[in-house]
Amino acid sequence: MADAVKSATLKIDGTTLELPIRSGTIGPDVVDITKLYASAKVFTYDPAFSSTASCESKITYIDGDEGILLYRGYPIEQLAEQGDFIETCYLLYYGELPTPSQRRVFEHAITHHTMVHEQLTRFFQGFRRDAHPMAVMVAVIGAMSAFYHDSLDINDARQREIASHRMIAKLPTIAAMAFKYSIGQPFVYPKNDLSYAANFLRMCFAVPCEDYVVNPVLARAMDKIFILHADHEQNASTSTVRLAGSSGANPFACIAAGIACLWGPAHGGANEAALEMLAAIGDPGKVPDFIAKVKDKTSHHRLMGFGHRVYKNYDPRAKIMQKTAHEVLVELGINDDPLFDVARELERAALSDSYFIERKLYPNVDFYSGIILRALGFPTSMFTVLFALARTVGWISQWKEMIEDPNYKIGRPRQLYTGPARRDYLPLSKRGK
Ligand code: CMC
């Protein structure tokens, strides 16, 4: 962050304070209030962090008004069309796109960390078969800290790197196991000659009794979905990972915390909720009724996959997702997917309705992703798991950035206390009947 050249003046009870204003590379300036409490004995109040930059970061930039998303400066559209997930991981984690030899070394490391400790596979048997796979993910990723003791020292740079590689590599294996367990099929072990996405599809859909050939168009679509979900600045789950990590917790525990936060329907759970919504509508002809219900605040219905705290324009990921959905449906010979028709009609109707226009509500990444994942063969309960798999590299890159910041310390927000003022304890006998 550049040294402050501008400042803001704040007057409180006759005292005038000069607060430094700092600038990043692009994006809004920040008013630095770190010394505010010490100087003026007041806190700032911003419960949902709508106006708060919680950290300095060099990883991801979003311009929500223009609908721009950059990973380390590269537009998401270019990475999704021209790059792949492995180099996106390298870029997010190390800060630059890899050279050919860096890529070879990194891909080899990820490929050769995909197997999990055999005893970890038994962990699954403790779960009911109908457990939500996100419940399984929270538990198994947290449990990794009980298996990989040689990468728990957060103050050792090499151990941090090994833990990060392990998580990027093993998340697909564990996610596929959660899926296989839920459908009562045997686990399929990773195969080293396949790409990251193709290997994941094989671990999910192969069975021991027949050969499974990965369709390259579907593997490319899976890879793109991973790229689109890889990082998204200081969202709720990333902030959770950073806050958990700020206490010095081990990286596996921090990622488990991020997965728990991602599960909620306002965040990663929206892709599952969006597809269920499309299925419940069922027919493009029923879209007007549904839109009316969403606009009626007493119904407590939201148009899932629409709206975003930061984007007040089309989420750039949604555009790529819609195109990819079309490609996947064509490849699978699904000429007429009723849910895709419902989604397109919903989008058309919402984007021409004053309720959505005035509130700047546009499709987000979750609106079309469910259509693709369903066409690939995943049940809705797996959708958020796939989000978690892809977001792991973002979480771990943000965690690493925080730990490597010489100024980092434990995160500790304050509050506006509105409970009872000090009062004296009354013995039970004096508290009425
Ligand atoms: N459907 C109907 N109305 C909406 C929606 C929606 N999806 N989203 C926001 N609004 C309305 C909301 O009722 C409010 O109206 P009013 O001003 O009349 O009270 C206004 O728009 C502002 O909404 P908000 O809840 O104050 O906005 P927020 O920034 O707190 O919420 C959000 C952002 C993403 C939680 C919200 O848009 C939402 O619930 N969307 C549906 C869930 C969803 O798709 N989530 C995925 C987000 S992208 C992926 C990810 O981050 O994981």
XYZ file of C-alpha atoms and ligand atoms in Angstrom:
485
model
C 0.000 0.000 0.000
C 1.345 3.431 -0.951
C 2.169 5.965 1.755
C -0.762 8.296 2.405
C -0.641 11.543 0.429
C -4.261 12.526 1.105
C -6.165 12.623 4.365
C -9.737 12.868 5.627
C -10.735 15.188 8.443
C -13.005 13.860 11.164
C -14.453 16.081 13.871
C -15.675 14.394 17.048
C -16.769 16.383 20.096
C -14.656 19.379 19.153
C -11.552 17.298 18.425
C -10.281 17.305 14.836
C -8.500 14.209 13.533
C -6.580 13.787 10.296
C -7.052 10.249 8.974
C -4.643 9.114 6.247
C -6.196 8.078 2.916
C -4.336 5.275 1.191
C -4.494 4.201 -2.443
C -4.156 0.776 -4.009
C -3.175 0.018 -7.604
C -6.790 0.343 -8.777
C -10.106 0.623 -6.961
C -11.411 2.895 -4.232
C -9.048 4.549 -1.753
C -9.303 3.576 1.907
C -9.471 5.814 4.954
C -6.985 4.354 7.409
C -8.710 4.251 10.816
C -6.247 1.947 12.570
C -5.317 4.705 15.066
C -8.879 6.025 15.477
C -9.705 4.355 18.774
C -6.367 5.273 20.311
C -6.836 8.934 19.337
C -10.582 9.479 19.739
C -11.924 6.526 21.768
C -14.574 5.694 19.120
C -15.034 2.629 16.952
C -16.398 2.579 13.407
C -19.640 0.637 12.854
C -20.061 -1.491 9.705
C -21.623 -4.839 10.708
C -21.767 -6.473 7.264
C -18.484 -4.840 6.155
C -20.229 -2.930 3.332
C -17.669 -0.114 3.524
C -14.757 -1.885 5.169
C -11.511 -3.096 3.606
C -10.501 -5.818 6.061
C -6.989 -6.269 4.683
C -4.513 -5.318 1.986
C -4.276 -7.911 -0.793
C -2.549 -8.387 -4.147
C -4.535 -11.389 -5.314
C -7.974 -10.558 -6.750
C -9.610 -7.347 -7.880
C -13.332 -6.813 -8.495
C -14.969 -3.745 -9.977
C -18.594 -4.460 -9.131
C -20.013 -1.496 -11.063
C -18.269 -2.433 -14.290
C -18.512 -6.220 -13.817
C -14.737 -6.778 -13.862
C -12.884 -9.633 -12.144
C -9.079 -9.890 -12.268
C -6.859 -12.611 -10.772
C -3.427 -11.034 -10.166
C -4.365 -8.496 -12.861
C -5.503 -10.994 -15.524
C -9.161 -10.740 -16.668
C -11.222 -13.789 -15.750
C -12.426 -14.088 -19.365
C -8.843 -14.536 -20.639
C -7.946 -17.071 -17.979
C -11.129 -19.083 -18.589
C -10.747 -19.079 -22.380
C -6.970 -19.344 -22.760
C -5.650 -20.782 -19.517
C -6.412 -23.782 -17.356
C -7.037 -24.437 -13.681
C -3.522 -25.663 -12.874
C -1.901 -22.457 -14.079
C -4.669 -20.428 -12.408
C -3.732 -22.140 -9.130
C -0.072 -21.301 -9.705
C -0.968 -17.706 -10.556
C -3.141 -17.193 -7.476
C -0.708 -18.876 -5.114
C 2.669 -17.632 -6.426
C 1.587 -14.350 -8.036
C 2.693 -14.942 -11.662
C 1.728 -17.277 -14.474
C 4.195 -20.188 -14.520
C 6.950 -20.612 -17.080
C 6.829 -24.032 -18.818
C 9.330 -25.529 -16.352
C 7.592 -23.995 -13.302
C 4.346 -25.421 -14.573
C 5.855 -28.897 -15.007
C 7.215 -28.908 -11.453
C 3.963 -27.575 -9.968
C 1.706 -29.945 -11.905
C 3.942 -32.864 -10.888
C 3.689 -31.821 -7.220
C -0.103 -31.510 -7.364
C -0.531 -34.770 -9.300
C 1.678 -36.636 -6.835
C -0.215 -35.415 -3.782
C -3.678 -36.544 -4.915
C -3.813 -39.783 -2.912
C -4.988 -39.517 0.676
C -3.716 -41.409 3.701
C -5.484 -44.787 3.506
C -6.790 -44.446 7.042
C -8.552 -41.228 6.046
C -10.719 -43.282 3.684
C -12.155 -45.111 6.736
C -13.259 -41.837 8.237
C -16.166 -41.837 5.792
C -17.745 -44.960 7.274
C -18.634 -42.958 10.389
C -21.141 -40.916 8.387
C -24.686 -41.816 7.456
C -24.987 -42.401 3.711
C -27.556 -39.609 3.507
C -25.252 -37.072 5.188
C -24.948 -33.866 3.183
C -21.560 -34.058 1.415
C -20.720 -30.567 2.722
C -20.999 -31.930 6.281
C -18.564 -34.647 5.264
C -16.220 -32.108 3.659
C -16.088 -29.866 6.745
C -15.213 -32.874 8.887
C -12.737 -34.644 6.589
C -10.799 -31.496 5.634
C -10.585 -30.547 9.322
C -9.412 -34.097 10.019
C -6.527 -33.712 7.563
C -4.718 -31.871 10.368
C -4.731 -35.170 12.261
C -3.013 -36.957 9.340
C -0.417 -34.562 7.925
C 1.562 -33.523 10.998
C 4.609 -32.623 8.941
C 2.873 -29.596 7.390
C 1.247 -27.943 10.388
C 3.939 -25.437 11.352
C 2.603 -22.195 9.920
C 5.898 -20.416 10.628
C 7.816 -22.705 8.266
C 7.476 -21.520 4.638
C 8.128 -24.992 3.180
C 5.509 -26.583 5.457
C 3.007 -23.920 4.430
C 3.714 -24.750 0.789
C 3.375 -28.503 1.328
C 0.067 -28.064 3.196
C -1.180 -25.846 0.353
C -0.158 -28.341 -2.335
C -1.787 -31.106 -0.342
C -5.071 -29.281 -0.141
C -5.157 -28.256 -3.814
C -4.309 -31.866 -4.734
C -6.452 -33.812 -2.274
C -9.662 -31.788 -2.301
C -10.828 -33.435 -5.567
C -10.065 -36.886 -4.157
C -11.970 -36.176 -0.941
C -14.871 -34.490 -2.782
C -15.161 -37.496 -5.105
C -15.084 -39.825 -2.088
C -17.894 -37.839 -0.419
C -19.914 -38.295 -3.620
C -19.145 -41.996 -4.009
C -19.954 -42.637 -0.372
C -23.332 -40.902 -0.708
C -24.320 -43.139 -3.627
C -22.923 -46.338 -2.138
C -20.201 -46.898 -4.732
C -16.544 -47.820 -4.100
C -13.954 -45.049 -4.038
C -11.998 -44.589 -7.264
C -8.321 -43.750 -6.770
C -6.678 -40.880 -8.669
C -4.959 -41.521 -12.003
C -1.763 -39.581 -12.632
C -1.886 -39.374 -16.421
C -5.112 -37.354 -16.394
C -5.523 -33.600 -16.050
C -6.830 -32.166 -12.773
C -10.422 -31.843 -14.032
C -10.447 -35.123 -16.002
C -9.066 -36.994 -12.997
C -11.808 -35.533 -10.820
C -14.563 -36.539 -13.268
C -13.124 -40.050 -13.430
C -12.974 -40.354 -9.629
C -16.640 -39.322 -9.528
C -18.098 -41.301 -12.404
C -15.895 -44.358 -13.053
C -16.900 -47.737 -11.604
C -14.596 -50.757 -11.246
C -16.630 -52.917 -13.626
C -16.102 -50.914 -16.808
C -13.690 -48.526 -18.499
C -14.384 -44.845 -18.170
C -13.195 -42.504 -20.891
C -13.283 -38.845 -19.963
C -15.034 -36.657 -22.535
C -12.574 -33.764 -23.237
C -15.374 -31.222 -23.770
C -16.837 -32.056 -20.357
C -13.401 -32.022 -18.718
C -12.758 -28.573 -20.217
C -16.135 -27.357 -18.900
C -15.277 -28.707 -15.424
C -11.879 -26.988 -15.613
C -13.548 -23.675 -16.526
C -15.961 -23.974 -13.606
C -12.952 -24.462 -11.319
C -11.230 -21.355 -12.788
C -14.371 -19.233 -12.370
C -14.709 -20.200 -8.708
C -11.017 -20.098 -7.764
C -10.999 -16.811 -5.869
C -13.242 -13.839 -5.231
C -11.494 -11.322 -3.001
C -12.642 -10.914 0.624
C -16.007 -12.749 0.480
C -17.526 -14.353 3.595
C -15.704 -17.694 3.401
C -12.343 -16.110 2.519
C -12.710 -13.672 5.386
C -13.535 -16.663 7.592
C -10.340 -18.419 6.500
C -8.292 -15.291 7.176
C -9.874 -14.728 10.599
C -9.437 -18.373 11.596
C -5.835 -18.264 10.345
C -5.094 -15.008 12.170
C -5.108 -16.889 15.476
C -2.352 -19.176 14.174
C -4.700 -22.133 13.564
C -3.327 -24.765 11.191
C -4.205 -24.428 7.486
C -6.414 -27.536 7.316
C -8.549 -26.210 10.192
C -8.766 -22.804 8.467
C -9.962 -24.310 5.169
C -12.528 -26.423 7.068
C -13.822 -23.151 8.583
C -14.048 -21.653 5.086
C -16.004 -24.668 3.820
C -18.471 -24.325 6.725
C -19.075 -20.677 5.856
C -19.397 -21.410 2.132
C -22.219 -23.857 2.837
C -24.819 -21.123 3.526
C -27.477 -20.370 0.856
C -26.476 -16.692 0.618
C -22.957 -17.813 -0.399
C -21.837 -21.091 -1.996
C -25.089 -22.872 -1.194
C -26.832 -20.630 -3.748
C -25.954 -22.911 -6.695
C -27.860 -25.788 -5.081
C -30.741 -23.452 -4.180
C -30.766 -21.961 -7.705
C -31.182 -25.330 -9.405
C -33.873 -26.371 -6.935
C -35.651 -23.100 -7.721
C -35.456 -23.753 -11.495
C -36.802 -27.288 -10.976
C -39.639 -25.995 -8.772
C -40.629 -23.442 -11.448
C -40.370 -26.241 -14.011
C -41.804 -24.394 -16.998
C -40.943 -21.044 -18.635
C -44.677 -20.231 -18.584
C -44.598 -20.140 -14.778
C -41.829 -17.514 -14.632
C -44.190 -14.481 -14.275
C -45.832 -16.010 -11.184
C -42.455 -16.735 -9.660
C -41.158 -13.217 -10.354
C -44.299 -11.805 -8.682
C -43.647 -14.003 -5.645
C -40.023 -12.831 -5.402
C -41.125 -9.183 -5.532
C -43.640 -9.745 -2.734
C -41.458 -9.250 0.362
C -43.901 -11.127 2.574
C -43.204 -14.339 0.586
C -39.528 -14.386 1.714
C -38.542 -15.805 -1.682
C -35.419 -14.653 -3.461
C -34.380 -15.194 -7.038
C -31.460 -17.496 -6.268
C -28.367 -16.969 -8.418
C -29.271 -13.288 -8.732
C -27.834 -10.289 -6.941
C -24.454 -9.758 -5.361
C -22.984 -7.619 -2.609
C -20.243 -6.333 -4.921
C -21.504 -6.723 -8.507
C -24.060 -4.103 -9.456
C -23.690 -5.247 -13.053
C -23.544 -8.608 -14.814
C -21.229 -10.966 -12.912
C -18.555 -11.685 -15.582
C -18.452 -15.307 -14.425
C -22.175 -15.741 -15.185
C -21.635 -14.861 -18.865
C -18.915 -17.510 -19.255
C -21.050 -19.961 -17.298
C -24.025 -19.461 -19.609
C -21.856 -20.076 -22.705
C -20.301 -23.152 -21.098
C -23.755 -24.485 -20.183
C -24.738 -24.227 -23.833
C -21.547 -26.047 -24.965
C -22.076 -28.874 -22.469
C -25.733 -29.364 -23.405
C -24.807 -29.475 -27.129
C -21.993 -31.976 -26.452
C -24.357 -34.205 -24.492
C -27.013 -33.943 -27.213
C -29.469 -32.324 -24.777
C -31.277 -30.111 -27.276
C -34.083 -29.287 -24.982
C -33.234 -28.858 -21.312
C -36.365 -27.468 -19.627
C -34.327 -26.020 -16.770
C -32.036 -24.138 -19.181
C -35.170 -22.750 -20.851
C -36.575 -21.711 -17.466
C -33.250 -20.071 -16.538
C -33.055 -18.083 -19.762
C -36.658 -16.930 -19.445
C -36.118 -15.990 -15.781
C -33.033 -13.985 -16.724
C -34.890 -12.221 -19.554
C -37.904 -11.453 -17.366
C -35.842 -10.231 -14.390
C -33.545 -8.034 -16.480
C -36.546 -6.213 -17.944
C -38.376 -5.807 -14.617
C -38.058 -2.511 -12.722
C -37.699 -4.320 -9.341
C -34.437 -5.938 -10.483
C -33.277 -2.981 -12.600
C -33.657 -0.480 -9.743
C -31.814 -2.739 -7.305
C -29.140 -3.603 -9.899
C -29.723 -7.334 -9.538
C -28.047 -9.419 -12.261
C -27.275 -13.131 -12.640
C -24.303 -14.220 -10.558
C -21.943 -17.189 -10.932
C -24.474 -19.572 -9.414
C -27.308 -18.930 -11.840
C -26.094 -21.177 -14.677
C -23.516 -23.371 -12.921
C -26.166 -25.805 -11.643
C -27.371 -26.485 -15.196
C -23.870 -27.568 -16.202
C -23.212 -29.609 -13.066
C -26.537 -31.399 -13.384
C -25.817 -32.181 -17.057
C -22.407 -33.554 -16.023
C -24.204 -35.948 -13.671
C -23.805 -34.325 -10.251
C -26.716 -34.247 -7.781
C -27.529 -30.810 -6.322
C -26.041 -31.779 -2.956
C -22.601 -31.891 -4.640
C -22.763 -28.409 -6.148
C -21.378 -26.519 -3.168
C -18.734 -29.214 -2.710
C -17.447 -28.427 -6.202
C -17.395 -24.739 -5.311
C -15.352 -25.566 -2.188
C -12.941 -27.686 -4.218
C -12.271 -24.831 -6.647
C -12.167 -22.097 -3.985
C -9.578 -23.951 -1.911
C -6.730 -22.443 -3.939
C -8.129 -18.956 -3.353
C -8.543 -19.558 0.366
C -5.059 -21.002 0.744
C -3.472 -18.192 -1.324
C -5.198 -15.572 0.834
C -4.174 -17.419 3.992
C -0.542 -17.545 2.809
C -0.598 -13.849 1.898
C -1.832 -13.025 5.402
C 0.723 -15.208 7.199
C 3.553 -13.747 5.098
C 2.528 -10.164 5.893
C 5.026 -9.008 8.554
C 2.315 -6.819 10.121
C -0.368 -9.487 10.529
C -1.879 -10.105 13.930
C -4.972 -11.796 15.281
C -8.217 -10.336 13.888
C -10.388 -8.925 16.643
C -13.407 -6.766 15.707
C -15.101 -4.655 18.389
C -18.811 -3.951 18.850
C -21.482 -1.412 19.654
C -22.722 -2.785 22.971
C -26.488 -2.311 23.519
C -27.054 -4.768 26.401
C -27.699 -3.869 30.061
C -25.300 -1.441 31.733
C -23.474 -2.590 34.870
C -25.833 -3.981 37.542
C -25.415 -5.954 40.745
C -26.064 -9.650 41.183
C -29.303 -10.495 43.018
C -29.516 -13.694 45.039
C -32.193 -16.118 43.774
C -34.377 -15.438 46.832
C -34.645 -11.760 45.837
C -35.661 -12.327 42.190
C -39.414 -12.640 42.715
C -41.391 -15.854 42.509
N -33.990 -11.790 -5.222
C -34.856 -10.799 -4.889
N -34.504 -9.654 -4.284
C -33.217 -9.494 -3.996
C -32.252 -10.477 -4.307
C -32.666 -11.643 -4.946
N -31.803 -12.608 -5.271
N -31.031 -10.052 -3.896
C -31.220 -8.860 -3.341
N -32.549 -8.506 -3.394
C -33.153 -7.254 -2.948
C -33.305 -7.233 -1.435
O -34.546 -7.740 -1.036
C -33.149 -5.757 -1.154
O -34.367 -5.123 -1.492
P -34.896 -3.844 -0.635
O -33.883 -2.775 -0.867
O -36.235 -3.551 -1.189
O -34.954 -4.317 0.804
C -32.109 -5.293 -2.172
O -32.239 -6.205 -3.270
C -30.671 -5.340 -1.650
O -30.433 -6.672 -1.146
P -29.507 -7.027 0.100
O -29.969 -8.299 0.677
O -29.444 -5.832 1.012
O -28.122 -7.169 -0.624
P -26.845 -7.912 -0.054
O -25.688 -7.288 -0.711
O -26.856 -7.954 1.433
O -27.054 -9.431 -0.549
C -26.869 -11.449 -1.741
C -26.320 -10.014 -1.560
C -25.993 -12.190 -2.734
C -26.821 -12.192 -0.394
C -28.326 -11.345 -2.251
O -28.355 -10.688 -3.499
C -28.984 -12.718 -2.347
O -29.514 -13.224 -1.352
N -28.965 -13.366 -3.570
C -29.500 -14.693 -3.706
C -28.480 -15.689 -3.204
C -27.324 -15.862 -4.168
O -27.505 -15.980 -5.370
N -26.109 -15.896 -3.609
C -24.898 -16.140 -4.390
C -23.991 -14.958 -4.411
S -22.668 -15.149 -5.614
C -21.749 -16.498 -5.099
C -21.203 -16.411 -3.723
O -20.857 -15.333 -3.222
O -21.073 -17.441 -3.094
